[in-house]
XYZ file of C-alpha atoms in Angstrom:
596
model
C 0.000 0.000 0.000
C 2.725 2.449 0.993
C 4.678 1.673 -2.208
C 1.600 2.334 -4.375
C 1.069 5.631 -2.576
C 4.696 6.608 -3.125
C 4.517 5.687 -6.804
C 1.337 7.714 -7.301
C 2.772 10.777 -5.581
C 6.036 10.616 -7.522
C 4.341 10.158 -10.905
C 1.954 13.026 -10.235
C 4.811 15.258 -9.074
C 6.871 14.470 -12.194
C 3.964 15.246 -14.524
C 3.232 18.482 -12.668
C 6.848 19.657 -12.805
C 7.184 18.874 -16.512
C 3.923 20.694 -17.261
C 4.873 23.728 -15.190
C 8.423 24.052 -16.510
C 7.318 23.275 -20.061
C 4.680 26.004 -20.041
C 7.307 28.419 -18.720
C 9.596 27.495 -21.615
C 6.719 28.063 -24.039
C 6.261 31.542 -22.599
C 9.941 32.352 -23.133
C 10.567 30.643 -26.494
C 8.029 29.882 -29.196
C 9.512 27.801 -32.023
C 10.050 24.196 -30.932
C 7.098 22.208 -32.333
C 8.121 18.722 -31.193
C 8.782 19.945 -27.665
C 5.506 21.895 -27.585
C 3.529 18.846 -28.621
C 5.175 16.897 -25.813
C 4.447 19.690 -23.328
C 0.860 19.885 -24.565
C 0.455 16.158 -23.990
C 1.813 16.537 -20.451
C -0.532 19.464 -19.750
C -3.459 17.322 -20.809
C -2.318 14.118 -19.109
C -1.498 15.917 -15.857
C -5.074 17.130 -15.561
C -6.404 13.664 -16.384
C -3.981 12.020 -13.933
C -4.901 14.351 -11.074
C -8.600 13.845 -11.784
C -8.139 10.072 -11.611
C -6.059 10.115 -8.413
C -8.274 12.563 -6.536
C -11.394 10.688 -7.603
C -9.961 7.399 -6.321
C -8.890 8.924 -3.007
C -12.196 10.717 -2.510
C -14.118 7.450 -2.862
C -12.138 6.061 0.093
C -11.974 9.149 2.298
C -14.697 11.118 4.093
C -16.531 14.272 3.114
C -13.775 16.608 4.291
C -11.516 15.588 1.411
C -14.437 15.388 -1.010
C -14.911 19.131 -0.538
C -11.327 19.726 -1.661
C -11.799 17.568 -4.735
C -14.953 19.440 -5.685
C -13.055 22.715 -5.299
C -10.342 21.390 -7.623
C -12.882 20.266 -10.216
C -14.523 23.677 -10.104
C -11.126 25.340 -10.523
C -10.341 23.072 -13.465
C -13.587 23.995 -15.215
C -12.886 27.669 -14.526
C -9.350 27.281 -15.898
C -10.529 25.951 -19.239
C -13.130 28.685 -19.471
C -10.404 31.277 -18.866
C -8.039 29.674 -21.382
C -10.689 29.626 -24.073
C -11.860 33.200 -23.560
C -8.368 34.666 -23.118
C -6.969 32.907 -26.180
C -10.100 33.701 -28.190
C -9.596 37.406 -27.480
C -5.838 37.106 -28.025
C -3.013 39.534 -27.492
C -3.488 42.964 -29.025
C -1.720 46.296 -29.254
C -2.294 47.454 -25.665
C 0.377 46.427 -23.161
C -1.924 46.389 -20.145
C -4.418 44.033 -21.811
C -1.611 41.727 -22.973
C -0.219 41.552 -19.438
C -3.694 40.826 -18.076
C -4.331 38.073 -20.621
C -0.923 36.529 -19.938
C -1.592 36.538 -16.197
C -4.981 34.916 -16.729
C -3.614 32.204 -19.022
C -0.505 31.232 -17.084
C -2.019 31.991 -13.681
C -4.877 29.582 -14.320
C -2.543 26.880 -15.666
C 0.025 27.122 -12.891
C -2.635 27.664 -10.226
C -4.439 24.417 -11.013
C -1.139 22.539 -11.309
C -0.123 23.671 -7.812
C -3.575 23.051 -6.365
C -3.730 19.601 -7.924
C -0.392 18.371 -6.570
C -1.107 19.790 -3.099
C -4.473 18.048 -2.962
C -2.935 14.793 -4.196
C -0.289 14.864 -1.456
C -2.906 15.725 1.154
C -5.150 12.898 -0.010
C -2.350 10.358 0.146
C -1.479 11.608 3.624
C -5.021 10.818 4.747
C -4.783 7.359 3.187
C -1.520 6.708 5.032
C -3.248 7.499 8.344
C -5.237 4.256 7.939
C -8.618 6.003 8.255
C -9.961 5.572 4.757
C -13.682 5.480 5.583
C -15.950 8.113 7.097
C -17.278 7.429 10.555
C -20.968 7.164 11.360
C -21.206 10.541 13.086
C -19.748 12.292 10.038
C -22.397 10.786 7.792
C -25.331 11.123 10.150
C -24.525 14.815 10.684
C -25.188 15.646 7.021
C -27.560 18.601 7.390
C -30.513 19.394 5.174
C -28.661 22.483 3.963
C -25.675 20.335 3.043
C -27.908 17.841 1.250
C -29.502 20.664 -0.732
C -26.111 22.096 -1.722
C -24.906 18.691 -2.903
C -28.091 18.179 -4.909
C -27.584 21.626 -6.456
C -23.981 20.784 -7.379
C -25.154 17.486 -8.850
C -27.741 19.301 -10.959
C -25.056 21.645 -12.325
C -22.888 18.640 -13.186
C -25.815 16.991 -14.970
C -26.428 20.169 -16.966
C -22.733 20.268 -17.839
C -22.839 16.690 -19.091
C -25.986 17.397 -21.096
C -24.081 20.259 -22.711
C -21.264 17.814 -23.427
C -23.711 15.425 -25.080
C -25.046 18.225 -27.291
C -21.494 19.143 -28.315
C -20.665 15.504 -29.035
C -23.743 15.187 -31.226
C -22.509 18.194 -33.208
C -19.141 16.459 -33.647
C -20.329 13.019 -34.768
C -23.708 13.645 -36.405
C -23.782 13.820 -40.229
C -24.053 17.426 -41.413
C -27.432 16.894 -43.094
C -28.911 15.894 -39.720
C -27.498 18.767 -37.658
C -30.730 20.733 -37.559
C -30.742 23.348 -34.795
C -27.168 22.626 -33.674
C -25.466 25.561 -35.394
C -24.036 27.108 -32.216
C -23.122 23.696 -30.791
C -21.167 22.941 -33.960
C -19.212 26.177 -33.630
C -18.353 25.547 -29.976
C -17.519 21.869 -30.487
C -15.149 22.685 -33.323
C -13.224 25.181 -31.219
C -13.310 23.605 -27.751
C -13.064 19.840 -28.250
C -10.087 19.209 -25.945
C -11.330 21.652 -23.335
C -14.746 20.000 -23.399
C -13.213 16.563 -22.939
C -11.461 17.480 -19.685
C -14.395 19.564 -18.447
C -16.764 16.645 -19.064
C -14.504 14.418 -16.967
C -14.584 17.027 -14.203
C -18.385 17.165 -14.361
C -18.467 13.364 -14.209
C -16.230 13.390 -11.132
C -18.417 16.006 -9.441
C -21.529 13.934 -10.089
C -19.918 10.720 -8.839
C -18.700 12.293 -5.606
C -21.997 14.053 -4.966
C -23.995 10.874 -5.472
C -21.584 8.925 -3.250
C -22.060 11.382 -0.390
C -25.841 11.437 -0.781
C -26.003 7.672 -1.082
C -23.913 7.170 2.031
C -26.209 9.550 3.905
C -29.215 7.517 2.780
C -27.580 4.186 3.433
C -26.427 4.864 7.024
C -29.389 6.916 8.175
C -31.638 5.149 10.657
C -29.223 2.403 11.667
C -30.702 0.229 14.403
C -29.082 0.401 17.853
C -30.688 -2.624 19.465
C -28.964 -5.907 20.237
C -31.491 -8.010 18.375
C -29.504 -10.194 15.967
C -32.381 -10.263 13.482
C -32.477 -6.505 13.280
C -28.710 -6.318 12.875
C -28.775 -8.898 10.108
C -31.607 -7.081 8.353
C -29.705 -3.811 8.595
C -26.595 -5.474 7.209
C -28.539 -6.915 4.265
C -30.070 -3.501 3.586
C -26.650 -1.848 3.488
C -25.269 -4.533 1.195
C -28.200 -4.058 -1.175
C -27.700 -0.294 -1.208
C -23.969 -0.743 -1.757
C -24.540 -2.978 -4.788
C -27.072 -0.530 -6.165
C -24.679 2.370 -5.568
C -21.860 0.585 -7.384
C -24.175 -0.083 -10.329
C -25.338 3.547 -10.565
C -21.838 4.973 -10.165
C -20.518 2.544 -12.749
C -23.139 3.612 -15.276
C -22.349 7.288 -14.678
C -18.620 6.600 -15.035
C -19.080 4.818 -18.360
C -21.379 7.553 -19.664
C -18.966 10.294 -18.571
C -16.014 8.557 -20.205
C -17.943 8.182 -23.466
C -18.985 11.843 -23.455
C -15.413 12.962 -22.745
C -13.842 10.583 -25.271
C -15.994 11.808 -28.151
C -14.803 15.350 -27.463
C -11.234 14.199 -28.121
C -12.029 12.873 -31.614
C -10.804 16.017 -33.444
C -7.502 15.903 -31.554
C -7.005 12.208 -32.280
C -7.718 12.787 -35.973
C -5.245 15.687 -36.262
C -2.402 13.628 -37.825
C -4.774 12.234 -40.454
C -6.367 15.499 -41.545
C -2.947 17.179 -41.512
C -1.667 14.591 -43.988
C -4.793 14.999 -46.113
C -4.438 18.788 -46.106
C -0.849 18.423 -47.279
C -1.891 16.131 -50.123
C -4.685 18.463 -51.225
C -2.427 21.519 -51.095
C 0.300 19.749 -53.080
C -2.137 18.519 -55.701
C -3.548 21.992 -56.286
C -0.391 24.088 -56.268
C 2.561 21.892 -57.191
C 1.812 22.199 -60.946
C 2.136 25.999 -60.741
C 5.634 25.778 -59.246
C 7.474 23.218 -61.312
C 6.075 20.221 -59.465
C 7.119 21.278 -55.951
C 5.914 24.545 -54.429
C 8.239 24.147 -51.445
C 11.281 24.969 -53.568
C 9.873 28.487 -54.121
C 9.985 29.354 -50.418
C 13.519 30.202 -49.208
C 14.504 28.279 -46.100
C 15.462 31.550 -44.407
C 11.885 32.824 -44.821
C 10.297 29.577 -43.702
C 12.508 29.128 -40.652
C 12.251 32.748 -39.520
C 8.626 33.677 -40.143
C 6.457 30.627 -40.780
C 4.995 27.980 -38.513
C 7.461 25.110 -38.457
C 4.726 22.504 -37.928
C 1.014 22.420 -38.763
C -0.040 21.825 -35.158
C 1.384 22.446 -31.695
C -0.680 21.099 -28.803
C 0.834 23.456 -26.226
C -0.328 26.379 -28.356
C -3.901 25.104 -28.130
C -3.752 25.520 -24.339
C -1.377 28.461 -23.945
C -2.246 30.484 -27.032
C -0.106 32.358 -29.525
C 2.636 34.893 -28.827
C 2.175 38.593 -29.416
C 2.533 39.733 -33.026
C 4.292 43.051 -33.541
C 2.575 45.411 -35.946
C 1.068 48.888 -36.224
C -2.649 48.985 -35.401
C -4.945 51.783 -36.579
C -8.541 51.567 -35.379
C -11.889 52.867 -36.630
C -10.866 54.780 -39.743
C -13.811 56.188 -41.697
C -13.920 55.197 -45.356
C -17.558 55.814 -46.260
C -20.064 58.396 -45.034
C -23.516 57.465 -46.265
C -24.752 61.041 -46.283
C -22.638 61.672 -49.379
C -24.054 58.685 -51.271
C -26.440 58.976 -54.202
C -28.276 55.920 -52.853
C -30.976 56.823 -50.271
C -30.542 53.529 -48.390
C -26.959 54.553 -47.550
C -27.774 57.821 -45.805
C -27.959 56.407 -42.269
C -24.678 54.471 -42.295
C -21.004 55.189 -41.752
C -18.436 52.503 -42.495
C -15.050 52.089 -40.848
C -12.032 49.821 -41.083
C -9.072 48.806 -38.957
C -5.586 48.698 -40.465
C -2.835 46.345 -39.336
C 0.462 47.388 -40.868
C 3.959 45.885 -40.740
C 6.718 47.536 -38.758
C 9.454 49.444 -40.611
C 7.288 49.679 -43.738
C 7.528 45.920 -44.128
C 11.215 45.967 -45.068
C 12.715 42.483 -45.094
C 9.406 40.775 -44.309
C 7.986 38.018 -46.536
C 4.709 39.816 -47.332
C 6.482 42.779 -48.941
C 3.496 45.055 -48.193
C 1.030 42.974 -50.178
C -2.558 43.908 -49.372
C -4.874 41.556 -47.483
C -8.528 42.634 -47.218
C -10.479 40.800 -44.510
C -14.298 40.590 -44.664
C -16.255 39.457 -41.595
C -19.145 36.988 -41.639
C -22.554 36.975 -39.995
C -25.131 36.005 -42.589
C -25.114 39.530 -44.087
C -27.239 40.605 -41.087
C -24.896 40.665 -38.069
C -21.176 40.903 -37.312
C -18.391 43.415 -37.248
C -14.685 43.858 -37.795
C -12.059 43.504 -35.028
C -12.746 40.817 -32.408
C -15.554 39.300 -34.473
C -13.196 38.854 -37.421
C -10.194 37.181 -35.790
C -7.945 40.071 -34.817
C -5.143 37.593 -34.147
C -5.060 36.541 -37.784
C -4.972 40.179 -38.864
C -2.027 40.884 -36.569
C -0.292 37.643 -37.541
C -0.115 38.530 -41.224
C 0.705 42.177 -40.566
C 3.721 40.953 -38.595
C 4.726 38.983 -41.712
C 4.714 42.100 -43.868
C 1.155 42.269 -45.210
C -0.956 45.426 -45.046
C -4.164 44.048 -43.567
C -7.473 45.911 -43.758
C -10.433 44.659 -41.712
C -13.530 46.373 -43.058
C -17.164 47.010 -42.183
C -19.963 46.887 -44.726
C -23.699 47.554 -44.663
C -25.955 44.847 -43.227
C -29.541 43.845 -43.861
C -31.484 44.632 -40.685
C -34.961 43.403 -41.609
C -34.229 39.678 -41.480
C -35.156 37.311 -38.640
C -31.946 35.372 -39.312
C -29.799 35.618 -36.144
C -32.182 38.291 -34.829
C -31.444 39.916 -31.462
C -27.834 38.726 -31.313
C -25.762 41.491 -29.660
C -22.466 42.852 -30.945
C -23.479 44.383 -34.261
C -22.933 48.173 -34.440
C -25.918 50.279 -35.430
C -23.893 52.408 -37.857
C -23.892 49.596 -40.451
C -27.564 48.615 -40.366
C -29.895 49.226 -43.288
C -32.046 47.495 -45.857
C -29.132 46.300 -47.994
C -28.980 43.629 -50.678
C -25.877 41.721 -51.775
C -25.471 44.292 -54.559
C -25.434 47.096 -51.987
C -22.941 45.285 -49.793
C -20.553 44.729 -52.688
C -20.943 48.385 -53.615
C -19.826 49.266 -50.078
C -16.788 47.024 -50.452
C -16.191 48.719 -53.796
C -16.197 52.067 -52.003
C -13.390 50.760 -49.842
C -11.359 49.796 -52.921
C -11.627 53.371 -54.206
C -10.675 54.718 -50.780
C -7.633 52.455 -50.620
C -6.609 53.364 -54.156
C -6.469 56.998 -53.033
C -4.681 56.281 -49.734
C -2.483 53.303 -50.690
C 0.743 55.257 -50.352
C -0.294 56.499 -46.916
C -0.589 52.916 -45.656
C 2.237 51.509 -47.749
C -0.156 49.038 -49.375
C 0.932 47.313 -52.570
C -2.168 47.168 -54.787
C -0.357 45.101 -57.396
C -0.509 42.193 -54.959
C -3.922 41.881 -53.314
C -5.532 39.005 -51.418
C -9.068 38.846 -50.057
C -10.272 36.624 -47.231
C -13.360 36.140 -45.078
C -15.652 33.553 -43.545
C -19.231 32.381 -44.160
C -21.101 35.393 -45.585
C -17.674 37.030 -45.615
C -16.435 34.036 -47.597
C -19.138 34.567 -50.201
C -18.279 38.281 -50.352
C -14.600 37.343 -50.597
C -15.168 35.290 -53.736
C -17.589 37.786 -55.272
C -15.166 40.664 -54.669
C -11.993 38.865 -55.754
C -13.527 37.474 -58.935
C -15.283 40.744 -59.835
C -12.045 42.685 -59.394
C -10.291 40.173 -61.634
C -12.952 40.510 -64.339
C -12.403 44.258 -64.348
C -15.784 45.101 -65.866
C -17.661 46.134 -62.717
C -17.470 49.876 -62.233
C -18.272 49.728 -58.514
C -14.718 48.456 -57.908
C -11.415 50.239 -58.417
C -9.403 49.111 -61.419
C -6.115 49.665 -59.555
C -6.182 46.267 -57.824
C -4.408 43.128 -59.013
C -5.867 40.181 -57.111
C -3.292 37.447 -56.551
C -5.519 35.073 -54.574
C -8.690 34.546 -52.582
C -9.067 32.656 -49.290
C -12.745 32.034 -48.472
C -13.636 30.226 -45.240
C -16.789 28.045 -45.556
C -18.252 30.414 -48.186
C -22.040 30.850 -48.093
C -22.366 30.972 -51.871
C -25.743 30.885 -53.609
C -27.757 31.671 -50.471
C -31.509 31.211 -50.828
C -32.689 34.179 -48.763
C -35.391 36.702 -49.593
C -33.156 39.748 -49.518
C -30.622 38.314 -51.988
C -33.038 37.433 -54.772
C -32.950 40.957 -56.225
C -29.143 40.911 -56.499
C -27.003 39.970 -59.474
C -26.934 36.154 -59.835
C -23.143 36.101 -60.199
C -22.725 38.039 -56.951
C -25.085 35.760 -55.055
C -23.293 32.737 -56.493
C -19.656 33.651 -57.308
C -19.180 30.242 -58.946
C -20.650 31.911 -62.043
C -17.704 34.332 -62.131
C -14.987 31.674 -62.217
C -13.097 31.476 -65.492
C -9.636 30.732 -66.799
C -8.325 34.077 -65.496
C -9.581 33.679 -61.930
C -7.021 34.080 -59.126
C -5.746 31.044 -57.194
C -7.993 29.954 -54.350
C -7.520 28.295 -50.951
C -10.713 27.248 -49.138
C -11.209 26.380 -45.469
C -14.125 23.998 -44.954
C -15.456 21.938 -42.050
C -16.770 18.540 -43.043
C -19.696 18.809 -40.576
C -20.693 22.247 -41.874
C -23.929 22.451 -43.872
C -22.085 24.783 -46.273
C -19.680 21.980 -47.246
C -21.363 21.321 -50.640
C -21.073 25.003 -51.574
C -17.346 25.099 -50.893
C -16.825 21.968 -52.968
C -18.986 23.473 -55.734
C -16.707 26.525 -55.794
C -13.671 24.292 -56.150
C -15.448 22.370 -58.915
C -16.121 25.654 -60.737
C -12.351 26.167 -60.899
C -11.841 22.664 -62.254
C -14.561 23.206 -64.851
C -12.668 26.327 -65.959
C -9.489 24.224 -66.375
C -7.942 25.734 -63.258
C -6.231 23.307 -60.900
C -4.988 25.937 -58.462
C -7.914 25.810 -56.046
C -7.531 23.683 -52.919
C -10.318 22.968 -50.457
C -8.852 21.846 -47.138
C -11.656 19.876 -45.497
C -11.452 19.177 -41.765
C -13.273 16.183 -40.205
C -15.648 16.742 -37.256
C -15.430 20.502 -37.937
C -18.626 22.517 -38.066
C -19.347 26.069 -39.092
C -16.980 28.624 -37.573
C -14.600 25.947 -36.326
C -11.628 28.202 -37.121
C -12.622 31.046 -34.775
C -10.355 29.785 -31.994
C -7.095 31.006 -33.526
C -4.876 28.316 -31.974
C -7.373 25.498 -32.460
C -6.349 22.282 -34.177
C -8.169 23.187 -37.410
C -7.107 26.819 -37.590
C -3.457 26.037 -36.808
C -3.284 23.571 -39.685
C -4.994 25.953 -42.096
C -2.798 28.867 -41.013
C 0.272 26.752 -41.815
C -0.871 26.439 -45.429
C -2.454 29.871 -45.746
C 0.801 31.681 -44.961
C 2.579 29.602 -47.585
C -0.199 30.219 -50.114
C 0.083 33.976 -49.617
C 3.852 33.938 -49.973
C 3.807 31.750 -53.091
C 1.397 34.014 -54.963
C 2.184 37.451 -53.546
């Protein structure tokens, strides 16, 4: 017994030290992909190991230690909530906010590591005292208030597991059967690993709560007489309750493990979809670069500026580093009062600019222009945080002049109604034609101010997701055609990068728009710019992305790759350091460099 205790303590201590020191190394030095995958595995396994050890100890020790375990589980759930939100927001241009985010990320990681190892040592100390079971007075003194609090905690755990089940359904259910699970698909795609550990924590909370309540029920009313018949009856009753308790706890354990395991499916499949992405990228773009696109990227550029591996597990937990660039916020490019169109009079449109340091000298992007268009079904959304600021800063740090723009939205639709976060200055009764005209206004603005921002208009890329993906393709292909007067003729589009494009939408307010702008597939021809598509396999828009790729093939253009990610739903890229978005970013930065 003592040897098993020693082994458990030592193993847990080793895992904790490796996780703590490894995360510190990640904070100080970023580019070591093999090491970061190892550290990421230890961060994950340490949490799982501590959960297992504390759960085992708590089943043998009284309620006093159970309280500590519940506190740890609550802290673990809070940690993953903090990690997700902090990394979703990401580091920006303000020092104070970066310091705060860093403290939240590393404070939560190191705090739970320290708490976990302390609780493990304390639990083993109790086991070594040879008092593994609660005494009768401890159980019989369970107050009504305490019973109510445990029932309340159990209910929260059940709700958490129900949420886990909903997320798992979004991961494994075929896309044509995912009715009403739009939000669940987004969250599942971004938070799979987090959800897996959190579901285990909820399972542990439920198991411990039921154990305490069951013990209270099983011991309550124990006979005190000396009658052997009564004692035997009481003993049989307790044995029956014990068997029933074991059965119930076993069922909950199995269910919790299944719920948690399904959440890890995207992580487990990462090596496979990374290999598939590489094959698809090679097939599309090798022919344009003499059979091997990799020879066109200097090793000095790749080693200095690009991701050295498609996925780093530590980055999923600890986030990305800060990206140095110049940030200019809320610059007016269109005042609707000056428009000849009455529907424009109530709007003002702004953009954010993310520019490279030192005018981009020596950086791989060489001041190429990247226009980013947010999504939101043409009815909600905004630039900045809602359009992946981290990606904007990432490419600005590589030498691209990135412009994150607003455009007019249709405000009379019930689609995504009452969702907060959309500014009122962009709302109006706008069709797809109007929206593209707004984007065209930005192209004329940038033509006039290109020198001011250092933007190279001879090398332009356009990117956006969902509705922004549809607008990306419509804008890029219309600019390439050159026969639409609403766009500036000063732009040379070198590539388009739509994320799950919502092409050919069947909505009332788009029916009056140009067919080729509703469905940009109609604009694809032999002169179309190269294309790289992000697409989740569980997303209902999957067929539309594949149709856009097919339009390129029908036009005898091979240089369009659709990187399709298994178990990924709509918006699965929004967590910047997620498994899907890391892999796509690896290829997107190479795509931009190859064609810039």
